[in-house]
mmCIF file of C-alpha atoms in Angstrom:
data_model
loop_
_atom_site.group_PDB
_atom_site.id
_atom_site.type_symbol
_atom_site.label_atom_id
_atom_site.label_comp_id
_atom_site.label_asym_id
_atom_site.label_seq_id
_atom_site.Cartn_x
_atom_site.Cartn_y
_atom_site.Cartn_z
ATOM 1 C CA MET A 1 -17.567 -1.286 -30.013
ATOM 2 C CA ALA A 2 -19.321 0.027 -26.907
ATOM 3 C CA THR A 3 -19.285 -2.040 -23.757
ATOM 4 C CA ILE A 4 -22.566 -2.568 -21.959
ATOM 5 C CA THR A 5 -22.178 -2.618 -18.204
ATOM 6 C CA ARG A 6 -24.723 -3.575 -15.608
ATOM 7 C CA PHE A 7 -25.997 -0.678 -13.467
ATOM 8 C CA ASP A 8 -26.144 -1.349 -9.750
ATOM 9 C CA PRO A 9 -27.764 1.502 -7.813
ATOM 10 C CA PHE A 10 -26.544 0.096 -4.490
ATOM 11 C CA ARG A 11 -22.854 0.127 -5.460
ATOM 12 C CA THR A 12 -21.250 3.307 -4.218
ATOM 13 C CA ALA A 13 -18.053 3.745 -6.181
ATOM 14 C CA GLY A 14 -15.943 6.729 -5.342
ATOM 15 C CA LEU A 15 -14.144 8.972 -7.762
ATOM 16 C CA HIS A 16 -10.913 7.013 -7.257
ATOM 17 C CA ASP A 17 -12.617 3.748 -8.282
ATOM 18 C CA GLU A 18 -14.134 5.330 -11.377
ATOM 19 C CA VAL A 19 -10.822 6.881 -12.474
ATOM 20 C CA GLU A 20 -9.070 3.533 -11.938
ATOM 21 C CA ARG A 21 -11.775 1.747 -13.949
ATOM 22 C CA MET A 22 -11.501 4.225 -16.828
ATOM 23 C CA PHE A 23 -7.708 4.003 -16.831
ATOM 24 C CA ARG A 24 -7.829 0.205 -16.952
ATOM 25 C CA GLU A 25 -10.400 0.289 -19.734
ATOM 26 C CA VAL A 26 -8.332 2.673 -21.878
ATOM 27 C CA ALA A 27 -5.048 0.880 -21.145
ATOM 28 C CA GLY A 28 -6.577 -2.535 -21.815
ATOM 29 C CA LEU A 29 -5.861 -3.813 -18.317
ATOM 30 C CA GLN A 30 -8.183 -6.344 -16.671
ATOM 31 C CA GLY A 31 -11.219 -5.023 -18.516
ATOM 32 C CA GLY A 32 -13.327 -2.059 -17.520
ATOM 33 C CA ASP A 33 -16.208 -4.274 -16.458
ATOM 34 C CA ARG A 34 -15.658 -5.730 -12.994
ATOM 35 C CA ASP A 35 -17.516 -8.887 -14.007
ATOM 36 C CA ALA A 36 -15.265 -9.548 -17.010
ATOM 37 C CA PRO A 37 -12.285 -11.879 -16.604
ATOM 38 C CA ALA A 38 -8.781 -10.459 -16.520
ATOM 39 C CA THR A 39 -7.254 -10.669 -19.972
ATOM 40 C CA ALA A 40 -4.073 -8.639 -19.796
ATOM 41 C CA GLY A 41 -1.990 -6.488 -17.493
ATOM 42 C CA ALA A 42 -0.325 -6.737 -14.128
ATOM 43 C CA PHE A 43 -1.423 -8.425 -10.934
ATOM 44 C CA SER A 44 -3.859 -6.372 -8.867
ATOM 45 C CA PRO A 45 -5.175 -8.087 -5.748
ATOM 46 C CA ALA A 46 -8.903 -7.929 -5.065
ATOM 47 C CA LEU A 47 -9.940 -6.448 -1.745
ATOM 48 C CA ASP A 48 -13.059 -6.031 0.354
ATOM 49 C CA VAL A 49 -13.627 -3.409 3.060
ATOM 50 C CA ARG A 50 -16.050 -4.118 5.879
ATOM 51 C CA GLU A 51 -17.186 -1.607 8.504
ATOM 52 C CA HIS A 52 -17.973 -2.714 12.039
ATOM 53 C CA ALA A 53 -19.120 -0.532 14.929
ATOM 54 C CA ASP A 54 -15.573 -0.253 16.291
ATOM 55 C CA GLU A 55 -13.263 -0.989 13.338
ATOM 56 C CA TYR A 56 -12.755 -1.418 9.599
ATOM 57 C CA THR A 57 -11.619 -4.795 8.302
ATOM 58 C CA LEU A 58 -9.920 -5.194 4.926
ATOM 59 C CA TYR A 59 -9.581 -8.558 3.209
ATOM 60 C CA VAL A 60 -6.966 -8.715 0.442
ATOM 61 C CA GLU A 61 -6.498 -11.750 -1.810
ATOM 62 C CA LEU A 62 -2.787 -12.502 -2.185
ATOM 63 C CA PRO A 63 -2.493 -16.122 -3.323
ATOM 64 C CA GLY A 64 1.064 -17.251 -3.931
ATOM 65 C CA VAL A 65 2.591 -14.288 -2.078
ATOM 66 C CA ASP A 66 4.797 -14.749 0.990
ATOM 67 C CA ALA A 67 3.826 -12.629 3.991
ATOM 68 C CA ASP A 68 7.403 -11.259 4.077
ATOM 69 C CA ASP A 69 6.885 -9.822 0.579
ATOM 70 C CA VAL A 70 3.913 -7.649 1.602
ATOM 71 C CA GLU A 71 4.337 -4.068 2.780
ATOM 72 C CA ILE A 72 1.489 -2.303 4.594
ATOM 73 C CA THR A 73 1.636 1.414 5.381
ATOM 74 C CA LEU A 74 -0.836 3.913 6.800
ATOM 75 C CA GLU A 75 -0.120 7.559 6.085
ATOM 76 C CA GLU A 76 -2.610 10.420 6.236
ATOM 77 C CA ASN A 77 -5.482 7.905 6.450
ATOM 78 C CA VAL A 78 -4.448 6.136 3.252
ATOM 79 C CA LEU A 79 -3.798 2.446 3.820
ATOM 80 C CA THR A 80 -1.429 1.056 1.196
ATOM 81 C CA ILE A 81 -0.705 -2.593 0.448
ATOM 82 C CA ALA A 82 2.238 -3.145 -1.904
ATOM 83 C CA GLY A 83 4.619 -5.876 -2.919
ATOM 84 C CA GLU A 84 5.380 -8.299 -5.679
ATOM 85 C CA ARG A 85 4.106 -11.710 -6.714
ATOM 86 C CA SER A 86 7.025 -13.463 -8.369
ATOM 87 C CA PHE A 87 6.847 -15.881 -11.253
ATOM 88 C CA TYR A 88 7.692 -19.497 -10.477
ATOM 89 C CA ASP A 89 11.299 -19.693 -9.302
ATOM 90 C CA ASP A 90 12.000 -23.326 -10.111
ATOM 91 C CA VAL A 91 10.422 -23.579 -13.571
ATOM 92 C CA GLU A 92 11.708 -22.496 -16.974
ATOM 93 C CA THR A 93 9.341 -20.082 -18.715
ATOM 94 C CA ASP A 94 9.547 -21.955 -22.024
ATOM 95 C CA GLU A 95 7.950 -24.986 -20.340
ATOM 96 C CA PHE A 96 4.629 -23.147 -20.029
ATOM 97 C CA ARG A 97 1.994 -23.527 -22.721
ATOM 98 C CA ARG A 98 -0.484 -21.179 -21.069
ATOM 99 C CA VAL A 99 -0.145 -18.585 -18.297
ATOM 100 C CA GLU A 100 -3.325 -16.948 -17.005
ATOM 101 C CA ARG A 101 -2.222 -15.945 -13.521
ATOM 102 C CA ARG A 102 -0.826 -12.438 -13.103
ATOM 103 C CA PHE A 103 2.594 -11.717 -11.644
ATOM 104 C CA GLY A 104 4.603 -8.623 -10.873
ATOM 105 C CA ARG A 105 4.454 -5.622 -8.590
ATOM 106 C CA TYR A 106 1.149 -4.606 -7.109
ATOM 107 C CA HIS A 107 -0.067 -1.563 -5.211
ATOM 108 C CA ARG A 108 -3.498 -0.986 -3.682
ATOM 109 C CA ALA A 109 -4.438 2.118 -1.699
ATOM 110 C CA VAL A 110 -7.624 2.698 0.284
ATOM 111 C CA ARG A 111 -8.565 6.042 1.819
ATOM 112 C CA LEU A 112 -10.014 5.554 5.288
ATOM 113 C CA PRO A 113 -12.231 7.998 7.183
ATOM 114 C CA ASP A 114 -10.503 10.650 9.272
ATOM 115 C CA ARG A 115 -11.279 9.104 12.618
ATOM 116 C CA VAL A 116 -9.248 5.884 12.814
ATOM 117 C CA ASP A 117 -6.639 4.801 15.363
ATOM 118 C CA GLY A 118 -3.525 4.352 13.232
ATOM 119 C CA THR A 119 -1.447 3.173 16.190
ATOM 120 C CA ALA A 120 -3.487 -0.005 16.707
ATOM 121 C CA VAL A 121 -3.638 -1.401 13.142
ATOM 122 C CA SER A 122 -3.069 -5.161 12.973
ATOM 123 C CA ALA A 123 -2.605 -7.588 10.093
ATOM 124 C CA ARG A 124 -2.869 -11.365 9.732
ATOM 125 C CA TYR A 125 -2.059 -13.506 6.701
ATOM 126 C CA ARG A 126 -3.658 -16.924 6.326
ATOM 127 C CA ASP A 127 -4.512 -19.157 3.354
ATOM 128 C CA GLY A 128 -3.659 -16.460 0.811
ATOM 129 C CA VAL A 129 -5.888 -13.812 2.406
ATOM 130 C CA LEU A 130 -4.438 -10.798 4.202
ATOM 131 C CA THR A 131 -6.792 -9.470 6.903
ATOM 132 C CA ILE A 132 -6.101 -5.941 8.152
ATOM 133 C CA ARG A 133 -7.980 -4.508 11.126
ATOM 134 C CA VAL A 134 -8.080 -0.733 11.554
ATOM 135 C CA PRO A 135 -9.783 0.360 14.789
ATOM 136 C CA LYS A 136 -11.916 3.467 14.813
ATOM 137 C CA ALA A 137 -10.801 6.294 17.073
ATOM 138 C CA GLU A 138 -12.656 6.455 20.373
ATOM 139 C CA GLU A 139 -14.653 9.535 19.318
ATOM 140 C CA ALA A 140 -15.834 7.763 16.149
ATOM 141 C CA LYS A 141 -17.282 4.733 17.923
ATOM 142 C CA PRO A 142 -21.029 4.750 18.532
ATOM 143 C CA ARG A 143 -22.018 5.103 22.138
ATOM 144 C CA ARG A 144 -25.262 4.909 23.986
ATOM 145 C CA ILE A 145 -26.576 8.135 25.452
ATOM 146 C CA ALA A 146 -28.474 7.849 28.718
ATOM 147 C CA ILE A 147 -31.739 9.738 28.983
ATOM 148 C CA GLU A 148 -32.409 11.583 32.198
ATOM 149 C CA ALA A 149 -36.006 11.400 33.373
#
């Protein structure tokens, strides 16, 4: 049965996003449609990327994950967030009648533009949301040009 997906002309998905979507659709993981609820597969945190004049800000949803269990790396302009969300430690699995939350290892990678300052990346974790700030390199920041009259 074919899946009908909503076309959004303003959504600019890169090749990586499309390949990931197709892989998930074929493998039966979290549905190929982004609006569909997750039905099977491993935990994959949702993330948003926001561009400011002087930095990029990433927001990653990591509910139930300790900050010590999150690893953030930046290598060749690819920012990677990895770790594991563990199943409940103090509860027997046979006590559950329904489990909809996802657990297990996760890995998200985002390619950033070439002109970022990798030495000044900062991260903050609060209320289950990881906020990562990646400053733009000085030459990438917009600047005002004076006009000589």
